[in-house]
């Protein structure tokens, strides 16, 4: 047998001379995921404090927390609240409310369907409302009337005043004239 300086293989398949790979610890979830899970779990109606979030993360991950856990938590809370992933009001962190848009939600698309449902080759869009009635081409053209109520006619026929202007409201009550009565 020739020894060419290479390490001999052991029966298990590992190369002798190199340390056996230690089982890698399970990777921790990222801090934003831990923070969101903690707020969702313990979040009251108003939110959770930084201390409560930290305690929940420490309790859920008994070991494996980095030494600078407090600094990491603070920096991630600050960046998440500035980016809008969390809301920060009165020293309480909470998940933002999901607001639904107005109106009816869009219909679900079929698998494989992409783009808008209506294509420009479909033709022009129909206008809203009821379509107009068909017009007779031999009929005389209608003269449009002005909008609104027509003015009142004065003195039965013409709409123009004749000089005397009518007062507004109810006319005053006419009182009969009495002759002077002398007392004896």
PDB file of C-alpha atoms in Angstrom:
ATOM      1  CA  UNK A   1       0.000   0.000   0.000  1.00  0.00           C
ATOM      2  CA  UNK A   2       1.225   3.390  -0.900  1.00  0.00           C
ATOM      3  CA  UNK A   3       0.765   6.249   1.478  1.00  0.00           C
ATOM      4  CA  UNK A   4       0.514   9.397  -0.617  1.00  0.00           C
ATOM      5  CA  UNK A   5      -0.114  11.727   2.319  1.00  0.00           C
ATOM      6  CA  UNK A   6      -3.893  11.627   2.066  1.00  0.00           C
ATOM      7  CA  UNK A   7      -5.945  10.775   5.051  1.00  0.00           C
ATOM      8  CA  UNK A   8      -7.463   7.358   5.144  1.00  0.00           C
ATOM      9  CA  UNK A   9     -11.202   7.011   5.135  1.00  0.00           C
ATOM     10  CA  UNK A  10     -12.833   5.537   8.189  1.00  0.00           C
ATOM     11  CA  UNK A  11     -15.535   2.904   7.874  1.00  0.00           C
ATOM     12  CA  UNK A  12     -18.244   5.516   8.592  1.00  0.00           C
ATOM     13  CA  UNK A  13     -17.273   7.583   5.612  1.00  0.00           C
ATOM     14  CA  UNK A  14     -15.675  10.492   7.475  1.00  0.00           C
ATOM     15  CA  UNK A  15     -12.135  11.508   6.827  1.00  0.00           C
ATOM     16  CA  UNK A  16      -9.809  10.867   9.741  1.00  0.00           C
ATOM     17  CA  UNK A  17      -7.807  13.773  10.955  1.00  0.00           C
ATOM     18  CA  UNK A  18     -10.647  16.288  10.573  1.00  0.00           C
ATOM     19  CA  UNK A  19     -13.042  16.951  13.406  1.00  0.00           C
ATOM     20  CA  UNK A  20     -16.437  15.391  12.963  1.00  0.00           C
ATOM     21  CA  UNK A  21     -19.079  17.974  12.138  1.00  0.00           C
ATOM     22  CA  UNK A  22     -21.039  18.849  15.230  1.00  0.00           C
ATOM     23  CA  UNK A  23     -24.781  18.862  14.818  1.00  0.00           C
ATOM     24  CA  UNK A  24     -25.675  22.459  13.964  1.00  0.00           C
ATOM     25  CA  UNK A  25     -28.164  23.999  16.334  1.00  0.00           C
ATOM     26  CA  UNK A  26     -31.565  24.687  14.843  1.00  0.00           C
ATOM     27  CA  UNK A  27     -31.546  28.181  13.407  1.00  0.00           C
ATOM     28  CA  UNK A  28     -33.434  30.755  15.425  1.00  0.00           C
ATOM     29  CA  UNK A  29     -36.294  32.559  13.734  1.00  0.00           C
ATOM     30  CA  UNK A  30     -35.471  36.121  12.815  1.00  0.00           C
ATOM     31  CA  UNK A  31     -36.148  38.826  15.350  1.00  0.00           C
ATOM     32  CA  UNK A  32     -39.029  40.368  13.350  1.00  0.00           C
ATOM     33  CA  UNK A  33     -40.767  36.976  13.283  1.00  0.00           C
ATOM     34  CA  UNK A  34     -40.193  36.503  17.024  1.00  0.00           C
ATOM     35  CA  UNK A  35     -41.505  39.999  17.763  1.00  0.00           C
ATOM     36  CA  UNK A  36     -44.643  39.557  15.648  1.00  0.00           C
ATOM     37  CA  UNK A  37     -45.347  36.164  17.223  1.00  0.00           C
ATOM     38  CA  UNK A  38     -44.899  37.608  20.732  1.00  0.00           C
ATOM     39  CA  UNK A  39     -47.208  40.564  20.049  1.00  0.00           C
ATOM     40  CA  UNK A  40     -49.830  38.277  18.508  1.00  0.00           C
ATOM     41  CA  UNK A  41     -49.638  35.904  21.482  1.00  0.00           C
ATOM     42  CA  UNK A  42     -49.667  38.393  24.375  1.00  0.00           C
ATOM     43  CA  UNK A  43     -50.992  41.530  22.714  1.00  0.00           C
ATOM     44  CA  UNK A  44     -53.890  42.984  24.620  1.00  0.00           C
ATOM     45  CA  UNK A  45     -56.421  45.344  23.100  1.00  0.00           C
ATOM     46  CA  UNK A  46     -53.892  48.198  23.072  1.00  0.00           C
ATOM     47  CA  UNK A  47     -50.631  46.299  22.443  1.00  0.00           C
ATOM     48  CA  UNK A  48     -47.603  44.978  24.347  1.00  0.00           C
ATOM     49  CA  UNK A  49     -44.730  46.659  26.130  1.00  0.00           C
ATOM     50  CA  UNK A  50     -41.106  46.119  25.226  1.00  0.00           C
ATOM     51  CA  UNK A  51     -40.489  44.257  28.501  1.00  0.00           C
ATOM     52  CA  UNK A  52     -43.427  41.898  27.887  1.00  0.00           C
ATOM     53  CA  UNK A  53     -42.185  41.150  24.367  1.00  0.00           C
ATOM     54  CA  UNK A  54     -38.674  40.465  25.680  1.00  0.00           C
ATOM     55  CA  UNK A  55     -39.982  38.175  28.440  1.00  0.00           C
ATOM     56  CA  UNK A  56     -42.083  36.208  25.951  1.00  0.00           C
ATOM     57  CA  UNK A  57     -39.129  35.724  23.600  1.00  0.00           C
ATOM     58  CA  UNK A  58     -36.907  34.607  26.499  1.00  0.00           C
ATOM     59  CA  UNK A  59     -39.566  32.173  27.713  1.00  0.00           C
ATOM     60  CA  UNK A  60     -40.187  30.701  24.263  1.00  0.00           C
ATOM     61  CA  UNK A  61     -36.463  30.334  23.498  1.00  0.00           C
ATOM     62  CA  UNK A  62     -34.959  29.113  26.770  1.00  0.00           C
ATOM     63  CA  UNK A  63     -31.489  28.835  25.278  1.00  0.00           C
ATOM     64  CA  UNK A  64     -29.783  30.203  22.266  1.00  0.00           C
ATOM     65  CA  UNK A  65     -30.511  33.894  22.747  1.00  0.00           C
ATOM     66  CA  UNK A  66     -27.584  36.150  21.867  1.00  0.00           C
ATOM     67  CA  UNK A  67     -25.816  38.057  24.612  1.00  0.00           C
ATOM     68  CA  UNK A  68     -26.965  41.394  23.195  1.00  0.00           C
ATOM     69  CA  UNK A  69     -30.640  40.386  23.119  1.00  0.00           C
ATOM     70  CA  UNK A  70     -31.843  43.681  24.625  1.00  0.00           C
ATOM     71  CA  UNK A  71     -29.962  45.793  22.079  1.00  0.00           C
ATOM     72  CA  UNK A  72     -31.126  43.639  19.162  1.00  0.00           C
ATOM     73  CA  UNK A  73     -34.719  43.776  20.378  1.00  0.00           C
ATOM     74  CA  UNK A  74     -34.599  47.572  20.711  1.00  0.00           C
ATOM     75  CA  UNK A  75     -33.124  48.099  17.265  1.00  0.00           C
ATOM     76  CA  UNK A  76     -35.589  45.720  15.586  1.00  0.00           C
ATOM     77  CA  UNK A  77     -38.579  47.287  17.381  1.00  0.00           C
ATOM     78  CA  UNK A  78     -37.440  50.746  16.285  1.00  0.00           C
ATOM     79  CA  UNK A  79     -36.895  49.727  12.661  1.00  0.00           C
ATOM     80  CA  UNK A  80     -40.178  47.807  12.483  1.00  0.00           C
ATOM     81  CA  UNK A  81     -42.179  50.699  13.921  1.00  0.00           C
ATOM     82  CA  UNK A  82     -40.536  53.202  11.541  1.00  0.00           C
ATOM     83  CA  UNK A  83     -41.202  50.967   8.504  1.00  0.00           C
ATOM     84  CA  UNK A  84     -44.879  50.508   9.442  1.00  0.00           C
ATOM     85  CA  UNK A  85     -44.739  46.814  10.353  1.00  0.00           C
ATOM     86  CA  UNK A  86     -45.674  47.760  13.940  1.00  0.00           C
ATOM     87  CA  UNK A  87     -47.530  50.672  15.474  1.00  0.00           C
ATOM     88  CA  UNK A  88     -46.027  52.356  18.534  1.00  0.00           C
ATOM     89  CA  UNK A  89     -48.434  54.356  20.678  1.00  0.00           C
ATOM     90  CA  UNK A  90     -47.940  55.247  24.365  1.00  0.00           C
ATOM     91  CA  UNK A  91     -45.001  52.821  24.873  1.00  0.00           C
ATOM     92  CA  UNK A  92     -47.097  49.949  23.469  1.00  0.00           C
ATOM     93  CA  UNK A  93     -46.254  48.018  20.319  1.00  0.00           C
ATOM     94  CA  UNK A  94     -49.063  46.456  18.317  1.00  0.00           C
ATOM     95  CA  UNK A  95     -49.609  44.984  14.885  1.00  0.00           C
ATOM     96  CA  UNK A  96     -51.225  47.441  12.461  1.00  0.00           C
ATOM     97  CA  UNK A  97     -54.901  47.042  11.695  1.00  0.00           C
ATOM     98  CA  UNK A  98     -55.727  45.747   8.261  1.00  0.00           C
ATOM     99  CA  UNK A  99     -58.135  48.126   6.614  1.00  0.00           C
ATOM    100  CA  UNK A 100     -60.470  46.831   3.974  1.00  0.00           C
ATOM    101  CA  UNK A 101     -61.143  48.953   0.956  1.00  0.00           C
ATOM    102  CA  UNK A 102     -64.542  50.299   0.097  1.00  0.00           C
ATOM    103  CA  UNK A 103     -66.858  48.559  -2.275  1.00  0.00           C
ATOM    104  CA  UNK A 104     -67.208  45.026  -3.448  1.00  0.00           C
ATOM    105  CA  UNK A 105     -64.022  42.946  -3.534  1.00  0.00           C
ATOM    106  CA  UNK A 106     -62.842  41.814  -6.977  1.00  0.00           C
ATOM    107  CA  UNK A 107     -63.863  38.419  -8.295  1.00  0.00           C
ATOM    108  CA  UNK A 108     -61.263  35.674  -7.865  1.00  0.00           C
ATOM    109  CA  UNK A 109     -59.266  34.901 -10.983  1.00  0.00           C
ATOM    110  CA  UNK A 110     -59.134  31.463 -12.533  1.00  0.00           C
ATOM    111  CA  UNK A 111     -55.792  29.632 -12.382  1.00  0.00           C
ATOM    112  CA  UNK A 112     -53.604  30.717 -15.265  1.00  0.00           C
ATOM    113  CA  UNK A 113     -55.609  33.887 -15.943  1.00  0.00           C
ATOM    114  CA  UNK A 114     -53.463  37.002 -15.945  1.00  0.00           C
ATOM    115  CA  UNK A 115     -53.920  40.637 -16.832  1.00  0.00           C
ATOM    116  CA  UNK A 116     -57.163  42.580 -17.005  1.00  0.00           C
ATOM    117  CA  UNK A 117     -60.360  40.724 -17.704  1.00  0.00           C
ATOM    118  CA  UNK A 118     -61.363  43.133 -20.464  1.00  0.00           C
ATOM    119  CA  UNK A 119     -59.072  43.614 -23.419  1.00  0.00           C
ATOM    120  CA  UNK A 120     -59.034  46.587 -25.806  1.00  0.00           C
ATOM    121  CA  UNK A 121     -60.033  44.277 -28.667  1.00  0.00           C
ATOM    122  CA  UNK A 122     -63.413  43.801 -26.969  1.00  0.00           C
ATOM    123  CA  UNK A 123     -64.472  47.194 -28.288  1.00  0.00           C
ATOM    124  CA  UNK A 124     -65.367  50.424 -26.533  1.00  0.00           C
ATOM    125  CA  UNK A 125     -66.913  50.322 -23.105  1.00  0.00           C
ATOM    126  CA  UNK A 126     -70.630  50.901 -22.831  1.00  0.00           C
ATOM    127  CA  UNK A 127     -71.679  54.116 -21.086  1.00  0.00           C
ATOM    128  CA  UNK A 128     -73.417  53.911 -17.756  1.00  0.00           C
ATOM    129  CA  UNK A 129     -77.182  54.078 -17.453  1.00  0.00           C
ATOM    130  CA  UNK A 130     -80.075  53.295 -19.710  1.00  0.00           C
ATOM    131  CA  UNK A 131     -79.505  53.633 -23.455  1.00  0.00           C
ATOM    132  CA  UNK A 132     -81.402  56.424 -25.227  1.00  0.00           C
ATOM    133  CA  UNK A 133     -84.568  55.693 -27.176  1.00  0.00           C
ATOM    134  CA  UNK A 134     -84.217  55.418 -30.949  1.00  0.00           C
ATOM    135  CA  UNK A 135     -85.073  58.662 -32.781  1.00  0.00           C
ATOM    136  CA  UNK A 136     -87.243  59.013 -35.841  1.00  0.00           C
ATOM    137  CA  UNK A 137     -85.211  60.792 -38.555  1.00  0.00           C
ATOM    138  CA  UNK A 138     -88.323  62.259 -40.222  1.00  0.00           C
ATOM    139  CA  UNK A 139     -89.659  63.832 -37.011  1.00  0.00           C
ATOM    140  CA  UNK A 140     -89.128  67.594 -36.521  1.00  0.00           C
ATOM    141  CA  UNK A 141     -86.293  68.499 -34.231  1.00  0.00           C
ATOM    142  CA  UNK A 142     -87.350  69.398 -30.698  1.00  0.00           C
ATOM    143  CA  UNK A 143     -86.431  72.784 -29.319  1.00  0.00           C
ATOM    144  CA  UNK A 144     -85.060  72.293 -25.826  1.00  0.00           C
ATOM    145  CA  UNK A 145     -86.950  74.053 -23.076  1.00  0.00           C
ATOM    146  CA  UNK A 146     -85.050  76.002 -20.447  1.00  0.00           C
ATOM    147  CA  UNK A 147     -84.528  74.280 -17.141  1.00  0.00           C
ATOM    148  CA  UNK A 148     -86.585  75.106 -14.087  1.00  0.00           C
ATOM    149  CA  UNK A 149     -90.042  76.497 -13.476  1.00  0.00           C
ATOM    150  CA  UNK A 150     -91.327  79.076 -15.922  1.00  0.00           C
ATOM    151  CA  UNK A 151     -91.898  82.578 -14.526  1.00  0.00           C
ATOM    152  CA  UNK A 152     -95.383  83.511 -13.298  1.00  0.00           C
ATOM    153  CA  UNK A 153     -97.492  85.506 -15.664  1.00  0.00           C
ATOM    154  CA  UNK A 154     -98.891  88.780 -14.314  1.00  0.00           C
ATOM    155  CA  UNK A 155    -102.375  89.991 -15.390  1.00  0.00           C
ATOM    156  CA  UNK A 156    -103.219  86.802 -17.104  1.00  0.00           C
ATOM    157  CA  UNK A 157    -101.127  86.941 -20.274  1.00  0.00           C
ATOM    158  CA  UNK A 158     -97.748  88.529 -20.446  1.00  0.00           C
ATOM    159  CA  UNK A 159     -94.907  87.629 -18.212  1.00  0.00           C
ATOM    160  CA  UNK A 160     -93.525  91.183 -18.237  1.00  0.00           C
ATOM    161  CA  UNK A 161     -94.571  93.614 -15.491  1.00  0.00           C
ATOM    162  CA  UNK A 162     -96.747  96.581 -16.484  1.00  0.00           C
ATOM    163  CA  UNK A 163     -95.296  99.049 -14.032  1.00  0.00           C
ATOM    164  CA  UNK A 164     -96.987  98.212 -10.742  1.00  0.00           C
ATOM    165  CA  UNK A 165     -94.942  95.814  -8.693  1.00  0.00           C
ATOM    166  CA  UNK A 166     -96.787  93.262  -6.640  1.00  0.00           C
ATOM    167  CA  UNK A 167     -95.768  93.044  -2.993  1.00  0.00           C
ATOM    168  CA  UNK A 168     -94.681  89.798  -1.462  1.00  0.00           C
ATOM    169  CA  UNK A 169     -96.793  87.926   1.062  1.00  0.00           C
ATOM    170  CA  UNK A 170    -100.385  88.255   2.134  1.00  0.00           C
ATOM    171  CA  UNK A 171    -102.055  91.604   1.458  1.00  0.00           C
ATOM    172  CA  UNK A 172    -102.889  93.686   4.523  1.00  0.00           C
ATOM    173  CA  UNK A 173    -106.363  93.419   5.995  1.00  0.00           C
ATOM    174  CA  UNK A 174    -108.675  96.268   4.943  1.00  0.00           C
ATOM    175  CA  UNK A 175    -110.232  98.098   7.912  1.00  0.00           C
ATOM    176  CA  UNK A 176    -113.550  99.875   7.431  1.00  0.00           C
ATOM    177  CA  UNK A 177    -113.535 103.624   7.948  1.00  0.00           C
ATOM    178  CA  UNK A 178    -115.787 104.835  10.753  1.00  0.00           C
ATOM    179  CA  UNK A 179    -117.382 108.275  10.943  1.00  0.00           C
ATOM    180  CA  UNK A 180    -116.497 110.411  13.898  1.00  0.00           C
ATOM    181  CA  UNK A 181    -118.895 109.870  16.668  1.00  0.00           C
ATOM    182  CA  UNK A 182    -119.218 112.629  19.169  1.00  0.00           C
ATOM    183  CA  UNK A 183    -119.919 112.028  22.794  1.00  0.00           C
ATOM    184  CA  UNK A 184    -122.516 114.111  24.440  1.00  0.00           C
TER     185      UNK A 184
END
